[in-house]
Each structure stands twice: as structure tokens, then as C-alpha cells.
Tab-separated table of C-alpha atoms in Angstrom:
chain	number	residue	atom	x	y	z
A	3	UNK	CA	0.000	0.000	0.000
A	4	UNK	CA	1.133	3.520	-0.765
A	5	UNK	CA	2.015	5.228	2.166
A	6	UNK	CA	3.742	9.015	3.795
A	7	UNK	CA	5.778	8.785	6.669
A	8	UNK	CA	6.386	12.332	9.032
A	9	UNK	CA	9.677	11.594	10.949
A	10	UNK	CA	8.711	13.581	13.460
A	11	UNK	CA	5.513	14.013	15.687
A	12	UNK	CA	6.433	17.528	17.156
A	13	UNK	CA	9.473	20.096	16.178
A	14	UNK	CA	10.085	23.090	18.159
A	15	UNK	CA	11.489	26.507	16.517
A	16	UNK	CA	12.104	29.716	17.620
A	17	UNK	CA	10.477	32.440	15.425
A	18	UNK	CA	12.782	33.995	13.018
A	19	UNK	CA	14.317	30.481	12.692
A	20	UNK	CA	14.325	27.782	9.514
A	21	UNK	CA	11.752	25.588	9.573
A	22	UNK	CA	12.163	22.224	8.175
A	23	UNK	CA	9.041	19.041	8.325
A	24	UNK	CA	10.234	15.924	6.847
A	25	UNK	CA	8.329	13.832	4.631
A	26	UNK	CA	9.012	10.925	2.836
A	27	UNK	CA	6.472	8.479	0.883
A	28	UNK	CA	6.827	5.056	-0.315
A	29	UNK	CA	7.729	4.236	-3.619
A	30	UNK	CA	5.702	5.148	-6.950
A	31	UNK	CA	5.742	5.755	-10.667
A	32	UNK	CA	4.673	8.957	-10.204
A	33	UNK	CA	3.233	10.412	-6.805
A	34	UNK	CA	0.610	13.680	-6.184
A	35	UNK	CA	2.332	14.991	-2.733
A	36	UNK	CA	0.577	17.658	-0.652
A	37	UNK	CA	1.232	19.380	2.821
A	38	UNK	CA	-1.671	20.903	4.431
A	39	UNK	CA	-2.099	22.778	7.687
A	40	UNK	CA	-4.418	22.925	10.518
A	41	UNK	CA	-4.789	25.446	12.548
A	42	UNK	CA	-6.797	25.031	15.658
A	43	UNK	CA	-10.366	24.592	14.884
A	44	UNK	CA	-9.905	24.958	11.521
A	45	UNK	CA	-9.679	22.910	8.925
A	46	UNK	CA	-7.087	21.632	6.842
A	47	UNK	CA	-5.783	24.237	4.447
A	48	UNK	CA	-3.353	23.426	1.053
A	49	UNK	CA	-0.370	24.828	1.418
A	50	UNK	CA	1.242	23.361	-1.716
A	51	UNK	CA	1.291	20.505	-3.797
A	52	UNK	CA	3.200	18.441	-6.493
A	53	UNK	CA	2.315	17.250	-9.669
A	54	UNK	CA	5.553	15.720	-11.657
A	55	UNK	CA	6.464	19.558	-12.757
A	56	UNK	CA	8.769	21.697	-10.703
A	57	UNK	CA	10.367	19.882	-7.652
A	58	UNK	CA	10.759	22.745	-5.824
A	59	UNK	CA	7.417	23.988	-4.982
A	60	UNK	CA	6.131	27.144	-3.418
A	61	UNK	CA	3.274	27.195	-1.294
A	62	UNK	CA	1.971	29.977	0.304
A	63	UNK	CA	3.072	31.804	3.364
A	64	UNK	CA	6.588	31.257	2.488
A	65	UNK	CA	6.497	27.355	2.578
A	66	UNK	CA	8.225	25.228	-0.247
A	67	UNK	CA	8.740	22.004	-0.396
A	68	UNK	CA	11.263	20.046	-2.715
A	69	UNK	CA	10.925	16.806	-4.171
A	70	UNK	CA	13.324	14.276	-4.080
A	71	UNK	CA	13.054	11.187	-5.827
A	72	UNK	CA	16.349	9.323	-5.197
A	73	UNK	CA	15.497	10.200	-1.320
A	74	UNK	CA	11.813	9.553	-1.668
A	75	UNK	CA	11.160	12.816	-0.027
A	76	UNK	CA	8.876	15.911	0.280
A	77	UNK	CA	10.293	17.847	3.008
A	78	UNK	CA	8.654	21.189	3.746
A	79	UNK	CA	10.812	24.594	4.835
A	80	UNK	CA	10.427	27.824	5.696
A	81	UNK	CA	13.068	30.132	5.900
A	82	UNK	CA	12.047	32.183	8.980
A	83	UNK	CA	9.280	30.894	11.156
A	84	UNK	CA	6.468	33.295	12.607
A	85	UNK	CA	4.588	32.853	15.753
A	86	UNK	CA	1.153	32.420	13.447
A	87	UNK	CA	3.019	28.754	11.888
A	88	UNK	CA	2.384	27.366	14.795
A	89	UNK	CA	0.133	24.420	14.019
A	90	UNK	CA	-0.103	20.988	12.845
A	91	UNK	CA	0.943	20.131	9.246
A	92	UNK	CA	-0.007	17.221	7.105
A	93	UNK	CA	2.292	15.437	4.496
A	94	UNK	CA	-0.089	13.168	2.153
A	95	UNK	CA	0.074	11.855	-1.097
A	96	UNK	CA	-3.264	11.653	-3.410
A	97	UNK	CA	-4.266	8.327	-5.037
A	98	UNK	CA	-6.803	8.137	-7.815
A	99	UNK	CA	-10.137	8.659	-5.166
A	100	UNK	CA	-8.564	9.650	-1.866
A	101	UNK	CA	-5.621	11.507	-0.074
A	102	UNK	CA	-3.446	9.356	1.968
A	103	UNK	CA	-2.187	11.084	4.924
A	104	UNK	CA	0.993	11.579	7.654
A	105	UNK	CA	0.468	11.317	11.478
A	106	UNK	CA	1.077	14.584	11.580
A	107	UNK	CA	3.711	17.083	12.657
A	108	UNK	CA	2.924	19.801	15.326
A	109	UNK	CA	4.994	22.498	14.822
A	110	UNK	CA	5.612	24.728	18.217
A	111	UNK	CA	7.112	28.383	17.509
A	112	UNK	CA	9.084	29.777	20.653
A	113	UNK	CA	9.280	33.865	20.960
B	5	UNK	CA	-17.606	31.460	-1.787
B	6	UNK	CA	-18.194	29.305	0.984
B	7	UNK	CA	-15.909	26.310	2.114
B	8	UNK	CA	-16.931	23.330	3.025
B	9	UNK	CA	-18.712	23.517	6.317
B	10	UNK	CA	-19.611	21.044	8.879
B	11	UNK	CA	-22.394	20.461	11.665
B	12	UNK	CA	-21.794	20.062	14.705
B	13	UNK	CA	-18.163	21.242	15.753
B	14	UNK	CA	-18.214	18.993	18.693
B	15	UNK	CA	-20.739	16.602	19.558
B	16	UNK	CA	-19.881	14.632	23.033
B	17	UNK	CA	-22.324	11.410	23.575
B	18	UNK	CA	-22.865	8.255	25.696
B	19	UNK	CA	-21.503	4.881	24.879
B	20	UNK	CA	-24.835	3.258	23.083
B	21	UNK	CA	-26.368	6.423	21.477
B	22	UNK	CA	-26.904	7.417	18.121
B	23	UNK	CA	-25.088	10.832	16.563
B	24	UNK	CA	-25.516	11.908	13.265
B	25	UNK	CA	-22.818	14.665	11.657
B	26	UNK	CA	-23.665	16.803	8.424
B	27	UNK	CA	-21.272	17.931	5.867
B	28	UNK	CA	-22.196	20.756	3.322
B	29	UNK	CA	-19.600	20.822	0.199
B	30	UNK	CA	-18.586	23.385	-2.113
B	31	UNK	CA	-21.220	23.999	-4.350
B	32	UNK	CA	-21.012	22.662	-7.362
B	33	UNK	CA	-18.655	19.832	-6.224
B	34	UNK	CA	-19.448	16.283	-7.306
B	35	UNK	CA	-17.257	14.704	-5.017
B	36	UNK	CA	-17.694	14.414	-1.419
B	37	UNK	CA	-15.225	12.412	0.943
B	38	UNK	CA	-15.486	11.432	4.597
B	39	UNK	CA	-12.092	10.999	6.620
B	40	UNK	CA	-11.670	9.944	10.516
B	41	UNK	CA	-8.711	10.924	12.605
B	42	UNK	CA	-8.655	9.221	15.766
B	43	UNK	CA	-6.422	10.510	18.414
B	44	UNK	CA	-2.634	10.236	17.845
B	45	UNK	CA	-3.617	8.615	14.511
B	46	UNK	CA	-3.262	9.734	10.824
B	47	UNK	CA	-6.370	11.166	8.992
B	48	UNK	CA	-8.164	8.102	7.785
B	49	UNK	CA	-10.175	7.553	4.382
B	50	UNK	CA	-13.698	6.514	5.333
B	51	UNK	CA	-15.824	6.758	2.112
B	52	UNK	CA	-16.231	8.268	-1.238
B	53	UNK	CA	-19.484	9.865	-3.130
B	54	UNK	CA	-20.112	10.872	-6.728
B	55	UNK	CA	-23.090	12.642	-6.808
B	56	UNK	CA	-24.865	10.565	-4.982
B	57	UNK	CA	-23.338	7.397	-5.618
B	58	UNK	CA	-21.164	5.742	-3.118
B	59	UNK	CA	-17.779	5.152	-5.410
B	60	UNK	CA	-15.583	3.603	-2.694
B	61	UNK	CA	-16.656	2.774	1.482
B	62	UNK	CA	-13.534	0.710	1.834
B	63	UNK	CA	-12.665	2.650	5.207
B	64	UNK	CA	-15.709	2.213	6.501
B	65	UNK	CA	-14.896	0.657	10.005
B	66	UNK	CA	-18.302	-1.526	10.001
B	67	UNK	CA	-21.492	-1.715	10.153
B	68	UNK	CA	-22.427	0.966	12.780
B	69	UNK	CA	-21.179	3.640	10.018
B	70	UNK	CA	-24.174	4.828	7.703
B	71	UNK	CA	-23.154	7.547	4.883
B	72	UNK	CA	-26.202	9.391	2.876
B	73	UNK	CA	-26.061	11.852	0.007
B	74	UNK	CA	-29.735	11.897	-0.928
B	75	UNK	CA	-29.679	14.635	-4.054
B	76	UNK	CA	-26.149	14.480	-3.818
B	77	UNK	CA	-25.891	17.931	-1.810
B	78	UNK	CA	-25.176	17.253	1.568
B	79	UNK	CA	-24.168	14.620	3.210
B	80	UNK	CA	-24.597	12.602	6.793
B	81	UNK	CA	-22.628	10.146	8.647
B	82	UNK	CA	-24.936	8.391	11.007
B	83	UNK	CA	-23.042	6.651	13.765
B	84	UNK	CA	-25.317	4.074	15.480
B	85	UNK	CA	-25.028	3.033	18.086
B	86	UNK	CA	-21.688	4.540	19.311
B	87	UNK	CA	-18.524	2.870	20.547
B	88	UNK	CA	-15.735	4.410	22.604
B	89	UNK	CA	-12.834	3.895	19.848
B	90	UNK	CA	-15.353	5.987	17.394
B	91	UNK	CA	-13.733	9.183	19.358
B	92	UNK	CA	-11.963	11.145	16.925
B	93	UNK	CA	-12.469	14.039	14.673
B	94	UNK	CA	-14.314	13.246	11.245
B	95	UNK	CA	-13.092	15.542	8.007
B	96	UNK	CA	-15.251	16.124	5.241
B	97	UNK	CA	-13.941	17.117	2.022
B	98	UNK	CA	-14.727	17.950	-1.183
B	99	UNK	CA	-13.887	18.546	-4.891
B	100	UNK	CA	-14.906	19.250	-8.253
B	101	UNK	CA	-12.564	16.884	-10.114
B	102	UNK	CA	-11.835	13.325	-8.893
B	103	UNK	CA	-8.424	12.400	-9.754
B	104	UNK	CA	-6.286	13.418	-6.907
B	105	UNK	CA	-3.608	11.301	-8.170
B	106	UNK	CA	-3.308	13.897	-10.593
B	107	UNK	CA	-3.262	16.689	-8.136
B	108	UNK	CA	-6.582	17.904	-7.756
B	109	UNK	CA	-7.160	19.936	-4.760
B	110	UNK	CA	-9.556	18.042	-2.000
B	111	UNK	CA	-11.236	20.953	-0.067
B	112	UNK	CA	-11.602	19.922	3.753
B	113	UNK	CA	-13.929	21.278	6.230
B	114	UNK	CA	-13.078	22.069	10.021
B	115	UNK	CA	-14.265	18.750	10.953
B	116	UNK	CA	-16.554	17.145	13.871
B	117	UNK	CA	-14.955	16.259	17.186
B	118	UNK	CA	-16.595	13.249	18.288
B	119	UNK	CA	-16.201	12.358	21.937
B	120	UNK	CA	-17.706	8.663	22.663
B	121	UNK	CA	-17.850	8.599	26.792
């Protein structure tokens, strides 16, 4: 079964600080990777996506994410991290009906 | 236009009872997907409608789940009759095209928090 893996359940930053979420999904011809974010009590927002064009991708609010075939990898960064990042993000990869999803990273931004 | 919304935010209920969530898509969107995270756990595929035509209830957990999409506007997941492990929070999501493989955007509502005492 295709799958995403998040290496970690919970980084901590401090703001003004790179951010980087690993990612990395099991093998496949040709994958559909997303990251989303939740905020709390919201819902799960895109932040980017990729479709076999670009492998570095920009999302919005500064986040890009680069893929990496030989790695297997969709790692998302920031360059500087602001207090309002602070929230869960979600690595998945879309099949042909659903999205396959991460656990999860929750990403904790210290002033 | 309005995102996908979802009713209620929280529900909390006894061991034995019934609860039913709603999920309102984008209009216009064909495609309407249910998705359970249970605590700790990655966000789980429940079920898939077309319309409304279920096109894949492979995650459905059993029998206690019921999904509707009578005139394939909204939808409801009827739980009945609740179980602890049912505790999570259930995503409802939605899109115009179906193919996420190819990168089409699932929209996702602010989901239900289910609490099973």
C-alpha cells in the first residue's frame, strides 16, 4: 500500500528560525504529494502541492517544499518561522479517489 | 464562496447512542469524501461519493457507520449506536474533479470532534 511517513511528531522553533518538516512516501511511478495545515479549529488548508512539474514547490506563506526522488522525499521549509506557523501540518500523497495522509507534525514556535 | 462547512463542531455522547454529523460541500462539487482521525492517529479515508453514488466505502470501520447523500448535496454520517474507539475528529472534504492522483485539490472542512464517553 502507498504510504507518507512524518519523521517527526512535534518540532520546536524559535520564530525567526528555519523551519524544516520531513516527509518521505513510499515508492511510486509517479506520486501527487501535498502538505496541508491545521490550525486550531480549523480545517485543513493546502499549502502546496506536487504534480511531476517543478520539484521545488512554493506554497503559500513562504512554505516550499522540494521533491526528491532518489530520497523519496517531500520535506517542507520555511526560511524564517512566525509565531502564526504554529500548528499541525499534514504530508499526504493523493491516489486516484482519496488523499493518503501523515500522522502529523505539530509544529511549536518559541518567541 | 463558501468552504466546506460542517455540523456540529463537537458533539460529546454516551456509549450506546446514536449521533448523526452533516457535511455541506462546495457547491457545485461532485465529489464528497469522509475521513476519521482518531487521536494520535493519521487522517483516515472513510468513504467516497459521486453525486450521490457511493464510489468507494472501503474505510468504513463496520457496520455501525451509515453515509447518505440523498440529491447528492449534503451529506450525513450516522453513527449508530456509538462505541468508545469511534472518538476522533471526522473531516469532510470535497472537490470538483476526482483524480487526486493527478493533483486535484480536496477541499476539507473544520471537521466534527466526536467524543464517545
Amino acid at each position: 500500500a502507498q504510504s507518507v511517513t512524518q519523521l517527526d511528531s512535534h518540532v520546536s522553533v524559535s520564530e525567526g528560525t528555519p523551519v524544516l518538516l520531513r516527509c518521505n512516501y513510499s515508492s511510486s511511478y509517479s506520486p501527487s504529494l501535498f502538505w496541508y495545515v491545521q490550525h486550531p479549529n480549523k480545517g485543513l488548508q493546502l499549502l502546496l502541492k506536487y504534480t511531476s512539474a517543478a520539484t521545488l514547490v512554493k506554497g503559500i506563506n513562504g512554505f516550499e517544499a522540494e521533491f526528491k526522488k532518489s530520497e523519496t522525499s517531500f520535506h517542507l521549509t520555511k526560511p524564517s518561522a512566525h509565531m502564526s506557523d504554529a500548528a499541525e501540518y499534514f504530508c499526504a500523497r493523493g491516489g486516484y479517489q482519496k488523499v493518503t495522509f501523515g500522522t502529523g507534525t505539530k509544529l511549536q514556535v518559541i518567541p | 464562496e463558501a468552504g466546506v462547512t460542517q455540523f456540529p463542531s463537537h458533539s460529546v455522547i454516551e456509549k450506546g447512542q446514536t449521533v448523526t454529523l452533516r457535511c455541506d460541500p462546495i457547491s457545485g462539487h461532485d465529489n464528497l469524501y469522509w475521513y476519521r482521525r482518531v487521536m494520535g492517529k493519521e487522517i483516515k479515508f472513510l468513504l467516497h461519493f459521486v453525486k450521490e453514488s457511493k464510489q468507494d466505502e472501503s474505510g468504513m470501520p463496520n457496520n455501525r457507520f451509515l453515509a447518505e447523500r440523498t440529491g447528492g448535496t449534503y451529506s450525513t454520517l450516522k453513527v449508530q449506536p456509538a462505541e468508545l474507539e469511534d472518538s476522533g475528529v471526522y473531516f469532510c472534504a470535497s472537490s470538483q474533479d476526482r483524480g487526486v492522483a493527478k493533483g486535484n485539490e480536496q477541499f476539507f472542512g473544520p471537521g466534527t470532534r466526536l467524543t464517545v464517553l
